[in-house]
XYZ file of C-alpha atoms in Angstrom:
142
model
C -69.614 83.020 41.130
C -68.494 80.038 43.118
C -65.404 78.110 42.088
C -67.341 74.827 41.868
C -69.418 76.097 38.950
C -66.565 77.393 36.902
C -64.508 74.967 34.947
C -61.541 75.599 32.761
C -62.283 75.529 29.060
C -60.041 73.904 26.506
C -58.296 76.744 24.818
C -56.695 76.023 21.487
C -53.880 78.523 20.966
C -53.821 80.666 17.896
C -51.079 79.775 15.483
C -49.221 82.261 13.407
C -47.872 81.214 10.033
C -46.000 83.807 7.947
C -47.429 86.629 10.012
C -51.055 85.513 9.529
C -53.219 83.985 12.215
C -54.633 80.729 10.937
C -57.001 79.681 13.744
C -59.005 82.833 14.276
C -62.139 81.486 12.640
C -64.602 79.478 14.723
C -64.869 76.962 11.881
C -61.162 76.078 12.127
C -61.410 75.704 15.899
C -64.427 73.405 15.534
C -62.587 71.298 12.968
C -59.583 70.875 15.246
C -61.846 70.055 18.199
C -63.701 67.424 16.142
C -60.380 66.007 14.948
C -59.110 65.698 18.520
C -62.348 64.041 19.662
C -62.165 61.541 16.793
C -58.504 60.863 17.529
C -59.304 60.122 21.170
C -62.296 57.947 20.185
C -60.315 55.878 17.691
C -57.430 55.512 20.130
C -59.832 54.251 22.792
C -61.398 51.742 20.397
C -57.942 50.532 19.320
C -56.842 49.991 22.929
C -60.050 48.096 23.742
C -59.705 45.865 20.677
C -56.051 45.179 21.505
C -57.135 44.087 24.991
C -60.015 41.899 23.733
C -58.238 40.163 20.829
C -56.109 37.717 22.891
C -59.153 36.681 24.916
C -61.248 36.188 21.786
C -58.445 34.296 20.029
C -58.034 31.901 22.968
C -61.789 31.292 23.208
C -62.054 30.588 19.474
C -59.136 28.168 19.573
C -60.585 26.332 22.569
C -64.017 26.139 20.952
C -62.548 24.800 17.686
C -60.620 22.089 19.539
C -63.746 21.150 21.462
C -65.844 20.874 18.300
C -63.152 18.845 16.525
C -62.845 16.436 19.468
C -66.595 15.921 19.730
C -67.012 15.354 15.990
C -64.055 12.975 15.712
C -65.270 10.883 18.646
C -68.810 10.701 17.280
C -67.727 9.762 13.763
C -65.170 7.192 14.943
C -67.876 5.554 17.059
C -70.320 5.558 14.137
C -67.812 3.971 11.753
C -66.606 1.377 14.263
C -70.182 0.148 14.844
C -70.004 -1.593 11.468
C -66.858 -3.565 12.298
C -65.870 -6.105 14.901
C -62.497 -7.177 16.197
C -62.579 -10.279 14.007
C -62.892 -8.088 10.903
C -59.631 -6.319 11.674
C -57.477 -9.127 13.069
C -57.226 -12.865 12.546
C -55.885 -15.011 15.360
C -54.132 -18.256 14.407
C -53.844 -20.997 16.999
C -51.916 -24.208 17.072
C -53.239 -27.692 17.937
C -52.938 -26.986 21.686
C -55.108 -23.869 21.277
C -52.171 -21.532 21.887
C -52.000 -18.322 19.916
C -49.225 -18.519 17.383
C -49.895 -15.460 15.264
C -52.136 -12.423 15.026
C -52.613 -11.183 11.477
C -54.011 -7.756 10.777
C -56.391 -7.212 7.913
C -54.779 -4.148 6.400
C -57.518 -3.530 3.848
C -60.234 -3.331 6.504
C -58.106 -1.113 8.748
C -57.399 1.264 5.849
C -61.114 1.400 5.046
C -61.867 2.312 8.654
C -59.204 5.037 8.685
C -60.428 6.585 5.443
C -64.112 6.334 6.449
C -63.428 8.067 9.754
C -61.481 10.873 8.071
C -64.142 11.386 5.398
C -66.988 11.392 7.922
C -65.165 13.899 10.144
C -64.549 16.238 7.205
C -68.162 15.962 6.036
C -69.439 16.767 9.520
C -67.076 19.755 9.842
C -68.240 21.065 6.451
C -71.869 20.504 7.398
C -71.457 22.176 10.804
C -70.796 25.634 9.382
C -70.240 28.656 11.577
C -70.252 28.522 15.347
C -70.905 31.415 17.689
C -68.304 32.314 20.269
C -69.402 34.451 23.183
C -67.149 36.348 25.538
C -68.332 36.591 29.119
C -67.689 39.934 30.781
C -65.930 38.190 33.660
C -63.169 37.185 31.228
C -62.095 40.822 31.005
C -61.518 40.945 34.746
C -59.737 37.555 34.857
C -62.291 36.132 37.305
């Protein structure tokens, strides 16, 4: 027989405990072989997950920041449509039409701040779950 067709087999050595051979039965050898295969499989899965987790974590964080920025900008624009500059500030002028004082309307400004915060939170609650996809090129750092 040619050398190319023969391959070395995995040989599990027989163990001797108290003068008795423990691994003579084919069932015990199969159990150890299955255990080793499962150990290798779980180790491989663990290494892959350890490599993917930082990429997935970064993508999720970036996506969450993007969603929060979009929602906050939209809601701030929607709330500010109801107000004008004159609602928030009052300009006092003297007899020569020079500006002497600018007063802020604190009540209106506080209403705007609370409305924006409430609208953002409502939109985030309404939005629900978002899907995050990992492109294969991310694994190769391309």
